[in-house]
JSON list of C-alpha atoms in Angstrom, two decimals:
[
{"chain": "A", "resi": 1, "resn": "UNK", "atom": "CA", "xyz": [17.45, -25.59, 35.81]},
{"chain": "A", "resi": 2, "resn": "UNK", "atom": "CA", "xyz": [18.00, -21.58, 36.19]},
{"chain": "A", "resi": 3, "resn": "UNK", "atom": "CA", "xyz": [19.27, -21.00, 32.73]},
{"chain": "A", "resi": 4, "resn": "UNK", "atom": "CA", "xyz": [16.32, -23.26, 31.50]},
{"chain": "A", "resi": 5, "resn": "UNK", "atom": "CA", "xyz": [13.80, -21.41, 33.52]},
{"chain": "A", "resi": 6, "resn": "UNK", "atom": "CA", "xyz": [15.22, -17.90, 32.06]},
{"chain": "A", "resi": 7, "resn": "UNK", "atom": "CA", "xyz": [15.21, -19.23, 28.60]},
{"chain": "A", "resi": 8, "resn": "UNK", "atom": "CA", "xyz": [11.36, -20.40, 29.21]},
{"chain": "A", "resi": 9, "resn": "UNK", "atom": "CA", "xyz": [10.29, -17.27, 30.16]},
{"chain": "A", "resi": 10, "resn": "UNK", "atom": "CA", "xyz": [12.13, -14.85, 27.89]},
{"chain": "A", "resi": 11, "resn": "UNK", "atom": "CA", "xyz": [11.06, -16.95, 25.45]},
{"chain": "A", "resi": 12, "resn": "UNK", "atom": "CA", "xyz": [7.45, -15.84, 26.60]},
{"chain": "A", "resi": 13, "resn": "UNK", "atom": "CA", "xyz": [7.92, -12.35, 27.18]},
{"chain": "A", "resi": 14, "resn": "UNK", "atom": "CA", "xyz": [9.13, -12.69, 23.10]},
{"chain": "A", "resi": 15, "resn": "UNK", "atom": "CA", "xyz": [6.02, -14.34, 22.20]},
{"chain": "A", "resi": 16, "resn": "UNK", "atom": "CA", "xyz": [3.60, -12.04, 24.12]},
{"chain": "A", "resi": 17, "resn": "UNK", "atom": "CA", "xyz": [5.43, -8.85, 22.36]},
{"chain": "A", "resi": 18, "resn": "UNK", "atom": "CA", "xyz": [4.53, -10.22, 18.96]},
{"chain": "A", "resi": 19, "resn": "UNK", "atom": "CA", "xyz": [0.96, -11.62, 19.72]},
{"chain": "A", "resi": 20, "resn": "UNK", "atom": "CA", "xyz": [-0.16, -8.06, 20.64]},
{"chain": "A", "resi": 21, "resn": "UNK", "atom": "CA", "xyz": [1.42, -6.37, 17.89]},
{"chain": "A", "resi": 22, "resn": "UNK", "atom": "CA", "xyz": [-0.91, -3.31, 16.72]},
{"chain": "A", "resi": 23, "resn": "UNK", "atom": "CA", "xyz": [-1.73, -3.63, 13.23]},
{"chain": "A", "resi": 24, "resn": "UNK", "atom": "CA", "xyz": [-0.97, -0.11, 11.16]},
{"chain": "A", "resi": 25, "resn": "UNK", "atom": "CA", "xyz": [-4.33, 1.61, 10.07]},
{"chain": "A", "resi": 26, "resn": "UNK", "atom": "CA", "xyz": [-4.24, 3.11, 6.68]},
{"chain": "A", "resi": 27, "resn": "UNK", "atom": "CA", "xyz": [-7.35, 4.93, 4.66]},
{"chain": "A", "resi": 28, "resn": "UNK", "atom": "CA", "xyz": [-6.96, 6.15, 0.80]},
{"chain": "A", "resi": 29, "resn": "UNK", "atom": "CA", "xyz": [-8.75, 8.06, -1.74]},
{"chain": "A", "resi": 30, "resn": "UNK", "atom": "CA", "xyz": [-9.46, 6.05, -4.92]},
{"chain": "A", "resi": 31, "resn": "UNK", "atom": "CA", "xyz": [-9.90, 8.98, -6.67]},
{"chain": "A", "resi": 32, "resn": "UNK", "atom": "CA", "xyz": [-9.98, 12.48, -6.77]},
{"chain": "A", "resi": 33, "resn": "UNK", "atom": "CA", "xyz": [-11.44, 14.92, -4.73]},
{"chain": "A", "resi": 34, "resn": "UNK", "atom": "CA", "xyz": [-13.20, 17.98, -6.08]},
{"chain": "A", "resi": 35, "resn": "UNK", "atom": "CA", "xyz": [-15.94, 20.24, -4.50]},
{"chain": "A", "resi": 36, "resn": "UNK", "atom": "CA", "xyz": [-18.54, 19.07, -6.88]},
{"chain": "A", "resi": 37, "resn": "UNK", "atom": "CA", "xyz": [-18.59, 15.32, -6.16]},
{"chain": "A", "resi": 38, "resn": "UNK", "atom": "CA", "xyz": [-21.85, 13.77, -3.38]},
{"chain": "A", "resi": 39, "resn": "UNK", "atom": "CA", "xyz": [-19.65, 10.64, -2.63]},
{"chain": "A", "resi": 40, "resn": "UNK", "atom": "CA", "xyz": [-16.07, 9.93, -2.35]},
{"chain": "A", "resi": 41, "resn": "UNK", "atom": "CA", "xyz": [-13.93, 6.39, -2.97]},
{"chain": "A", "resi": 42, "resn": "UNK", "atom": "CA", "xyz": [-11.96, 5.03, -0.20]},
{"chain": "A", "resi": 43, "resn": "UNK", "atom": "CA", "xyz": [-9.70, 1.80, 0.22]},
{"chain": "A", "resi": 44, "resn": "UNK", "atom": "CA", "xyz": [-8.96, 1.31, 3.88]},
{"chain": "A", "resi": 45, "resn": "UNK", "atom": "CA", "xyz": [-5.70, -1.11, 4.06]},
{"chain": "A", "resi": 46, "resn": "UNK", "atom": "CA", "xyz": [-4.78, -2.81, 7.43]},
{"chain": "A", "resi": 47, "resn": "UNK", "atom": "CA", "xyz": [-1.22, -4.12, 7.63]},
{"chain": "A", "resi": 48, "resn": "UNK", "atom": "CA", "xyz": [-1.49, -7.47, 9.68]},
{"chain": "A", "resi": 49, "resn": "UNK", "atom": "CA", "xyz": [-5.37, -9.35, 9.35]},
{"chain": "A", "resi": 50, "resn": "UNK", "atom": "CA", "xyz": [-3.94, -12.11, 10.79]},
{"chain": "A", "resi": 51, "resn": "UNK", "atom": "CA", "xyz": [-6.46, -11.71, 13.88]},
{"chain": "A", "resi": 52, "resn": "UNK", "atom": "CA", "xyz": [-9.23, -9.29, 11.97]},
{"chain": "A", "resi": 53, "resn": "UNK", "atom": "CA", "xyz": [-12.51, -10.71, 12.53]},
{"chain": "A", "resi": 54, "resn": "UNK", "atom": "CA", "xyz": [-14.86, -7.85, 10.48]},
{"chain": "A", "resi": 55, "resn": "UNK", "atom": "CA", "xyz": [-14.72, -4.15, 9.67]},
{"chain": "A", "resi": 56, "resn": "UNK", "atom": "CA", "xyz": [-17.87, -1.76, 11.10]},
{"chain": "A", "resi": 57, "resn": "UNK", "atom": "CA", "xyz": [-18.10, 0.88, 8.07]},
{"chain": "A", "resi": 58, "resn": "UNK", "atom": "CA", "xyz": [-20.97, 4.05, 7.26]},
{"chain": "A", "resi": 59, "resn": "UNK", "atom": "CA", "xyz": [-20.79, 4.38, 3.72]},
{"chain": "A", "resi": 60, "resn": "UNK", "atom": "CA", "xyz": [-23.06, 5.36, 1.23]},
{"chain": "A", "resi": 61, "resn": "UNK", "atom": "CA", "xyz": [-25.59, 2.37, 1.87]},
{"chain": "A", "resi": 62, "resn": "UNK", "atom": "CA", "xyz": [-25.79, 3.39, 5.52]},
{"chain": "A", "resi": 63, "resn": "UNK", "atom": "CA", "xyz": [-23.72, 1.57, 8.18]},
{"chain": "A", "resi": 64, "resn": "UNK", "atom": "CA", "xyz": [-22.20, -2.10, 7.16]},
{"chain": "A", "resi": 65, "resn": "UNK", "atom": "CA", "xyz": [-20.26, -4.96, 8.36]},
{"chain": "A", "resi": 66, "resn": "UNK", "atom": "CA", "xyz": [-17.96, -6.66, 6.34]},
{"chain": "A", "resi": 67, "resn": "UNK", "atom": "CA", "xyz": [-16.02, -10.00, 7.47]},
{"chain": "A", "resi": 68, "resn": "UNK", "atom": "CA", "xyz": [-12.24, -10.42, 7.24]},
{"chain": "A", "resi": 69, "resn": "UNK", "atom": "CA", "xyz": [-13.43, -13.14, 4.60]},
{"chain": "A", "resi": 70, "resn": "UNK", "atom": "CA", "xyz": [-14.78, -10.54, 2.21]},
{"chain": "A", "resi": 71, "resn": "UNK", "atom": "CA", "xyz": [-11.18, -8.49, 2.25]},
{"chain": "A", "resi": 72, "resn": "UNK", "atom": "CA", "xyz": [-8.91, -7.90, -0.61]},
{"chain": "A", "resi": 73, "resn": "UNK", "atom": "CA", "xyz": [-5.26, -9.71, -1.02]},
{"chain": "A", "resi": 74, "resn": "UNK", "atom": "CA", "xyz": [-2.51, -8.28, -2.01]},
{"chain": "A", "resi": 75, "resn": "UNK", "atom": "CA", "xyz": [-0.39, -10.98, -3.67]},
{"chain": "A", "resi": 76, "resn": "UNK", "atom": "CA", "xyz": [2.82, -9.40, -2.25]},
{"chain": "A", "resi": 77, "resn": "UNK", "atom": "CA", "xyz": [1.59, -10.03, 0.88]},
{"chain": "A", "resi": 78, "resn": "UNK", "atom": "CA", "xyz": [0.06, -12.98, 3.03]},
{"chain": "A", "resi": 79, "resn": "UNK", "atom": "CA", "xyz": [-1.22, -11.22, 6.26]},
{"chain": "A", "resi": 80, "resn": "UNK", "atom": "CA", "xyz": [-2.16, -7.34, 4.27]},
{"chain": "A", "resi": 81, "resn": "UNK", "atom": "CA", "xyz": [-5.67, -6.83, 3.35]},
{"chain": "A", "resi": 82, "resn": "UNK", "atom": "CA", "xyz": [-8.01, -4.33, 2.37]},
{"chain": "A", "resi": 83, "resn": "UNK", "atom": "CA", "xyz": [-11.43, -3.06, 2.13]},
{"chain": "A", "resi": 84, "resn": "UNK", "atom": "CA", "xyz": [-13.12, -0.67, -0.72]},
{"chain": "A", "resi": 85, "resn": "UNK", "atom": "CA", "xyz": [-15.97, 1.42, 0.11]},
{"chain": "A", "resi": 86, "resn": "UNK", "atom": "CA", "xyz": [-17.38, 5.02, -0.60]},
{"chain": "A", "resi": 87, "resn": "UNK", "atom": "CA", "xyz": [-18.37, 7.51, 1.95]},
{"chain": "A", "resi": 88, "resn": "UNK", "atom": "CA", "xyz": [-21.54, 10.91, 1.46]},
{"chain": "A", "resi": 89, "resn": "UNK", "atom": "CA", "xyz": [-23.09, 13.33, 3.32]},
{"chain": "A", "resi": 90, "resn": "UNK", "atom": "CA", "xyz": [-21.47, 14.51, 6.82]},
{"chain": "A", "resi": 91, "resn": "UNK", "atom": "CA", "xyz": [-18.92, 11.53, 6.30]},
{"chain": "A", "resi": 92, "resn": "UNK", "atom": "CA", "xyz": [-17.62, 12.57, 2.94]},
{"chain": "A", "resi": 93, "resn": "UNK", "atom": "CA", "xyz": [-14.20, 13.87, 3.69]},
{"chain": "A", "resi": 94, "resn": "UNK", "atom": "CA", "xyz": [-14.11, 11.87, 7.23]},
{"chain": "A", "resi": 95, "resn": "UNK", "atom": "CA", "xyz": [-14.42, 8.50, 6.97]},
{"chain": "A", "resi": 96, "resn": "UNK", "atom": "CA", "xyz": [-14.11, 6.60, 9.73]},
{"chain": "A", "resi": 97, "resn": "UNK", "atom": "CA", "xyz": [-13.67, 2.29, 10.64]},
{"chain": "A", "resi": 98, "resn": "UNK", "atom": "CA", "xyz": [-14.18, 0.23, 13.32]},
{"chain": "A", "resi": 99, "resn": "UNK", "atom": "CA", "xyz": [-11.92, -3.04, 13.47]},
{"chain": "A", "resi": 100, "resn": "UNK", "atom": "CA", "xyz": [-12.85, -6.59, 15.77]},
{"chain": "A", "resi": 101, "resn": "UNK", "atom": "CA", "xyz": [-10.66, -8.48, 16.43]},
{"chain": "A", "resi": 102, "resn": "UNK", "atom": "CA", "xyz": [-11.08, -12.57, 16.70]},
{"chain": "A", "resi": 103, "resn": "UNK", "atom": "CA", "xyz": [-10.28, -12.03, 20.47]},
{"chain": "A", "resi": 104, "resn": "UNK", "atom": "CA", "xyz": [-13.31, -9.91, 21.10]},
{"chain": "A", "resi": 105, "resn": "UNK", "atom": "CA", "xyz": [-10.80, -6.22, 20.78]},
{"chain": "A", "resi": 106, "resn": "UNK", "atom": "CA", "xyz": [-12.29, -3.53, 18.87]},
{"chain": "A", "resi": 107, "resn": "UNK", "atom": "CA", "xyz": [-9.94, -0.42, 17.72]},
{"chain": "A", "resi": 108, "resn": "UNK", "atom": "CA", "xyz": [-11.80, 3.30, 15.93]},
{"chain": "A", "resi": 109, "resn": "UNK", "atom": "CA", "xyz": [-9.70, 4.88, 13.21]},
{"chain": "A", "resi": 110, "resn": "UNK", "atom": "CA", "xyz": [-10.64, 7.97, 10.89]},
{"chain": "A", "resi": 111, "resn": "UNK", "atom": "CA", "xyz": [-8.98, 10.17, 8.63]},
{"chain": "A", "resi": 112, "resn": "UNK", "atom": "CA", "xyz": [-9.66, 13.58, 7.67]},
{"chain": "A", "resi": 113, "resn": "UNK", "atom": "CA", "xyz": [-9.58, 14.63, 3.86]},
{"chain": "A", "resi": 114, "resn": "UNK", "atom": "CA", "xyz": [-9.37, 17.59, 1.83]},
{"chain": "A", "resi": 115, "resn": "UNK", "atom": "CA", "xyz": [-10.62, 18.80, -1.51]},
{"chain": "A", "resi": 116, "resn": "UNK", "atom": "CA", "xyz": [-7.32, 18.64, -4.22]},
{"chain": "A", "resi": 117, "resn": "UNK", "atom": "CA", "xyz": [-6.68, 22.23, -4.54]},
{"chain": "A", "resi": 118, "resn": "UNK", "atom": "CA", "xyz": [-3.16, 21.15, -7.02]},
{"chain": "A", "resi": 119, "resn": "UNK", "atom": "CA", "xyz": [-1.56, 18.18, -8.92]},
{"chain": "A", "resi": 120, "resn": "UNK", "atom": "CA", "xyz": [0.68, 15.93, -6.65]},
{"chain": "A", "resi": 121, "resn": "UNK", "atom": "CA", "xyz": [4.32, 16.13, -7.70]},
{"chain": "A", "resi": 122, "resn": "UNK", "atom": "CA", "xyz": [6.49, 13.03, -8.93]},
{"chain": "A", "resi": 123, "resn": "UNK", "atom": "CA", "xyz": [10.09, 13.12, -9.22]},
{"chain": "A", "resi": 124, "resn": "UNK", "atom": "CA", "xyz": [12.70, 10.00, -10.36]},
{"chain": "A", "resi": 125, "resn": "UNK", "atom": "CA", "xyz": [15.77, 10.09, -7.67]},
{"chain": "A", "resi": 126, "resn": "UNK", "atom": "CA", "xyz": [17.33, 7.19, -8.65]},
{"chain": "A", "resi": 127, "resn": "UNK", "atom": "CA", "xyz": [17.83, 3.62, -10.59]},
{"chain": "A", "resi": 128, "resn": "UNK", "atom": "CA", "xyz": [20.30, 1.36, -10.05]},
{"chain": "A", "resi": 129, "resn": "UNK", "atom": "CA", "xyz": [20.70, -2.44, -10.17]},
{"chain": "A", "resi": 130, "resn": "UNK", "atom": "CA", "xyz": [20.97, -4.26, -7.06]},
{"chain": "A", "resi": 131, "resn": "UNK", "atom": "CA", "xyz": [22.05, -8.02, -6.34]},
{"chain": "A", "resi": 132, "resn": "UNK", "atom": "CA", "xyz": [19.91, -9.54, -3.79]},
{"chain": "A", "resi": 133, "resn": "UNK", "atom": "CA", "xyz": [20.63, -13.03, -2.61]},
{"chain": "A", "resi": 134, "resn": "UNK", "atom": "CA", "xyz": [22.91, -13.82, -6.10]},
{"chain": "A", "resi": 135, "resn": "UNK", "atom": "CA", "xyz": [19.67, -12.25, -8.25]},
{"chain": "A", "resi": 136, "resn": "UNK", "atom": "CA", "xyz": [19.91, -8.99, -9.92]},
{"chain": "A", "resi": 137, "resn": "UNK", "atom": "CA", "xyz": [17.37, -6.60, -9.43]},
{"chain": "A", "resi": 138, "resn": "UNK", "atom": "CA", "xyz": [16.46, -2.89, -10.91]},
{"chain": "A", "resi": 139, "resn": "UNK", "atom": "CA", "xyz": [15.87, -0.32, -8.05]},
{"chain": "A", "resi": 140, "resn": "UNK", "atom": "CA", "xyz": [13.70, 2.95, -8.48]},
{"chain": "A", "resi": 141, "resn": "UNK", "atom": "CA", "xyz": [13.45, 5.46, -6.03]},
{"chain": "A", "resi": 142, "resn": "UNK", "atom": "CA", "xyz": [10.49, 7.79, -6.44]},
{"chain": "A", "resi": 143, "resn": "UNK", "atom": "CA", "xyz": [9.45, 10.81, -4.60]},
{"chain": "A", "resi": 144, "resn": "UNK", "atom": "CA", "xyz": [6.43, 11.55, -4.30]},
{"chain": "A", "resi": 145, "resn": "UNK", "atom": "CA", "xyz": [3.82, 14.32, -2.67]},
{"chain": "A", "resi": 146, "resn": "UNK", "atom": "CA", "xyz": [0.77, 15.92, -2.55]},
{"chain": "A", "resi": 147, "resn": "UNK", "atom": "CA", "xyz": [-2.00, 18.36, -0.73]},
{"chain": "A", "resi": 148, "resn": "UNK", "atom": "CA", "xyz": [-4.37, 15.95, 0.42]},
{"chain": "A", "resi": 149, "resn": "UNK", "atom": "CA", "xyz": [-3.20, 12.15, 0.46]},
{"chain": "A", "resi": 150, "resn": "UNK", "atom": "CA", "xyz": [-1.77, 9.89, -2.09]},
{"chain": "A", "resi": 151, "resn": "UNK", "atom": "CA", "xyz": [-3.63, 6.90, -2.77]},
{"chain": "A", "resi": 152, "resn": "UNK", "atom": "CA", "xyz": [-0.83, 5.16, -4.82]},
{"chain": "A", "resi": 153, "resn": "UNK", "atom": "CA", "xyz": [1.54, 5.11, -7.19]},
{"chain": "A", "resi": 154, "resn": "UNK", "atom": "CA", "xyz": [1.55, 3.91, -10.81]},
{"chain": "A", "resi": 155, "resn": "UNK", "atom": "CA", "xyz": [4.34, 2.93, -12.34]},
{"chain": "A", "resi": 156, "resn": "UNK", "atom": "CA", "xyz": [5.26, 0.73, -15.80]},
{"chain": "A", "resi": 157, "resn": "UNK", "atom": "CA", "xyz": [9.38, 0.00, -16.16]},
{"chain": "A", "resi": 158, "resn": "UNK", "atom": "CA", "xyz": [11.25, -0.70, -18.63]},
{"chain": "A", "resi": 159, "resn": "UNK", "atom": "CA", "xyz": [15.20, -1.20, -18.81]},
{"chain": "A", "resi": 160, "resn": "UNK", "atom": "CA", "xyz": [16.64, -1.38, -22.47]},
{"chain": "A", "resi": 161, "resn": "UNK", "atom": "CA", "xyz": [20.17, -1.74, -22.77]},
{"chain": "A", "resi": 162, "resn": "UNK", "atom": "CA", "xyz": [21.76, 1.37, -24.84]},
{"chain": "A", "resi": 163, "resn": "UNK", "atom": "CA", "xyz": [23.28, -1.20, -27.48]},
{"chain": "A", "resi": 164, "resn": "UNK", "atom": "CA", "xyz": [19.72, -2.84, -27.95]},
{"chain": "A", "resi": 165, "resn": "UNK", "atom": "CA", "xyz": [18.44, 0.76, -28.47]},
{"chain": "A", "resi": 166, "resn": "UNK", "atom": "CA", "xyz": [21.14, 1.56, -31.19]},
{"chain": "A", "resi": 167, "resn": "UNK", "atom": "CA", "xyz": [20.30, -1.71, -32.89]},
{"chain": "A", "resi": 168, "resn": "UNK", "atom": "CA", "xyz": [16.54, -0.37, -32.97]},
{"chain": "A", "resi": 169, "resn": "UNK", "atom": "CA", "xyz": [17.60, 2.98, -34.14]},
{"chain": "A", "resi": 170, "resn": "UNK", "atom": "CA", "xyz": [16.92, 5.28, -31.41]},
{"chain": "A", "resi": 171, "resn": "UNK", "atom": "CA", "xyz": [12.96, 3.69, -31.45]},
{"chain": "A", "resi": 172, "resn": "UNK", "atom": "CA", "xyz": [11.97, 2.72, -28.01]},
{"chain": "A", "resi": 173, "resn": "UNK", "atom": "CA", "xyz": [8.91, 0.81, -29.10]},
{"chain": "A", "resi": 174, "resn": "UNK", "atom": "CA", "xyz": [11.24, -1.60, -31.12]},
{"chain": "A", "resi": 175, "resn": "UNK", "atom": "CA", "xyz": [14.02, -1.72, -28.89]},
{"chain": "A", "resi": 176, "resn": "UNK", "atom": "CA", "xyz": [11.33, -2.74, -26.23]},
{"chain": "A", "resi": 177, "resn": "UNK", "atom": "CA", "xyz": [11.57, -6.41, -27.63]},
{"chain": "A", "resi": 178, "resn": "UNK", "atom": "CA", "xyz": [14.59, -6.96, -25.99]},
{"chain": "A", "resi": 179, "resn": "UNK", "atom": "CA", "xyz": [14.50, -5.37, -23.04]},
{"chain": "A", "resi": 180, "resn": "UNK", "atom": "CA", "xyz": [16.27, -7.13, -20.07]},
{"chain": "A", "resi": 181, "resn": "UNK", "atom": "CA", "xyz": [13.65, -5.82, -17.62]},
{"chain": "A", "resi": 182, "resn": "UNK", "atom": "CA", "xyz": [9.86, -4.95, -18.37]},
{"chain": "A", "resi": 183, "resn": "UNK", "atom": "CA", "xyz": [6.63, -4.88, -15.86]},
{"chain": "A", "resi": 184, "resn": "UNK", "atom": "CA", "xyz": [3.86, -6.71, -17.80]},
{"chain": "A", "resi": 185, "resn": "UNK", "atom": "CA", "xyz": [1.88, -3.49, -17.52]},
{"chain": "A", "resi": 186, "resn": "UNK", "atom": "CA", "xyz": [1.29, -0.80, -14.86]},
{"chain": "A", "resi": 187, "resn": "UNK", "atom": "CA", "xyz": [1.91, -1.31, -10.96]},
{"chain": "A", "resi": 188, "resn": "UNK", "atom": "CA", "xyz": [1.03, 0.29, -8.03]},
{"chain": "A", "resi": 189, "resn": "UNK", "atom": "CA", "xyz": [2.96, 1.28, -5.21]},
{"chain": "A", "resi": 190, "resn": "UNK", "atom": "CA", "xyz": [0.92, 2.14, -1.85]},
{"chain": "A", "resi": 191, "resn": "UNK", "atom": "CA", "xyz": [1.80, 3.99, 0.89]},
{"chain": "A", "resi": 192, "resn": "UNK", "atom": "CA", "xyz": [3.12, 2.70, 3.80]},
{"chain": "A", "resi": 193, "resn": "UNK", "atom": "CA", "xyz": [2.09, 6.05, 6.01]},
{"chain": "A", "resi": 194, "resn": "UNK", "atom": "CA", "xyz": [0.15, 9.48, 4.94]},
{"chain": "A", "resi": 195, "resn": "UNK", "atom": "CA", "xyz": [3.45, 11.27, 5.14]},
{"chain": "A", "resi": 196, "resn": "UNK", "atom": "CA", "xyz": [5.77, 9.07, 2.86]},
{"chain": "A", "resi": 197, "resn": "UNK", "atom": "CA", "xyz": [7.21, 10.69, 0.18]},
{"chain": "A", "resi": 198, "resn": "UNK", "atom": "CA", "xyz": [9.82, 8.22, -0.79]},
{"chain": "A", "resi": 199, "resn": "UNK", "atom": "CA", "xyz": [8.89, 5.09, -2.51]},
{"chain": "A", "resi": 200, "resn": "UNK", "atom": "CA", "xyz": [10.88, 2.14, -3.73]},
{"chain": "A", "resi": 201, "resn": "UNK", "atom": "CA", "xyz": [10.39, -0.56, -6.55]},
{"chain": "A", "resi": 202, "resn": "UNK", "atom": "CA", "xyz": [12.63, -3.34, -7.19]},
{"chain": "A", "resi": 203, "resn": "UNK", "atom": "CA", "xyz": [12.03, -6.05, -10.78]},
{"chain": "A", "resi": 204, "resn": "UNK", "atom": "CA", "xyz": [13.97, -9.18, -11.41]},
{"chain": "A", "resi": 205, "resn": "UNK", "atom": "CA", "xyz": [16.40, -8.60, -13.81]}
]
């Protein structure tokens, strides 16, 4: 009956760990900022909306509420989500949201921006292939910074085996038929944090 009882309640001190969990806060330019521009773009992402009840937001329209109903999905994710809105006046560089929660909790979080005063740098560290779970995968480490804040990354692979681009003649475009890995078009890697500067992106093979 002991070990029973200490299984019972570890077993609760587990559960009440994860049920309080704070979801990470995250807010993003969707595009550039320059000195000339009355509003700015912003994407505010939330981690875990698994217990997100609406968003309190002043944007451009004045002060609005927005239900965990009306978020975005990302389809890599099941409990992610996100909200777009733009920001003027005193708010333009400082936008700030207020979260509720469906157990009456309410959380503040704000960011402060700055005008892009250079280009953000992108360098490739690495590609490799990978075997996950018996599937082969291409890896591609990025690196990635900036003045301000970067709001994502866009990327478009392409792996093309050096025989396939011999048979094609040295022309990418044709030896692109028969590539073994290929994005169907552009994706975009977000940050995890404001001061990552190392992303990853894995394909099927």
């Amino acid at each position: 009956m002991k070990n029973l009882i200490g299984l019972l309640t570890a077993g609760a001190s587990l559960f009440s760990a994860t049920a309080f969990a704070q979801p990470r806060y995250d807010i993003r330019t969707t595009s550039p900022l320059t000195s000339s521009q009355e509003s700015v773009n912003y994407e505010f992402a939330i981690s875990d909306c698994s217990d997100l009840k609406s968003v309190d937001i002043t944007t451009t329209e004045g002060f609005q509420s927005f239900l965990a109903s009306e978020a975005k999905r990302p389809l890599t994710s099941a409990i992610q989500c996100s909200f777009s809105f733009s920001t003027s006046s005193n708010q333009l560089y400082s936008p700030s949201v207020t979260t509720h929660d469906v157990n009456g909790g309410t959380d503040t979080y704000s960011e402060q921006f700055f005008e892009e005063i250079e280009k953000p740098k992108l360098s490739l560290s690495n590609v490799s292939v990978a075997t996950v779970a018996g599937k082969q995968y291409v890896k591609v480490t990025l690196e990635a910074s900036d003045n301000s804040d970067l709001s994502y990354i866009s990327l478009r692979l392409s792996g093309i085996r050096a025989s396939d681009l011999r048979a094609a003649a040295g022309v990418v475009e044709k030896a692109l038929d028969t590539a073994f890995a290929r994005t169907p078009g552009s994706v975009r890697i977000f940050p995890s944090s404001d001061d990552q500067t190392v992303f990853e992106f894995s394909y099927p093979v």
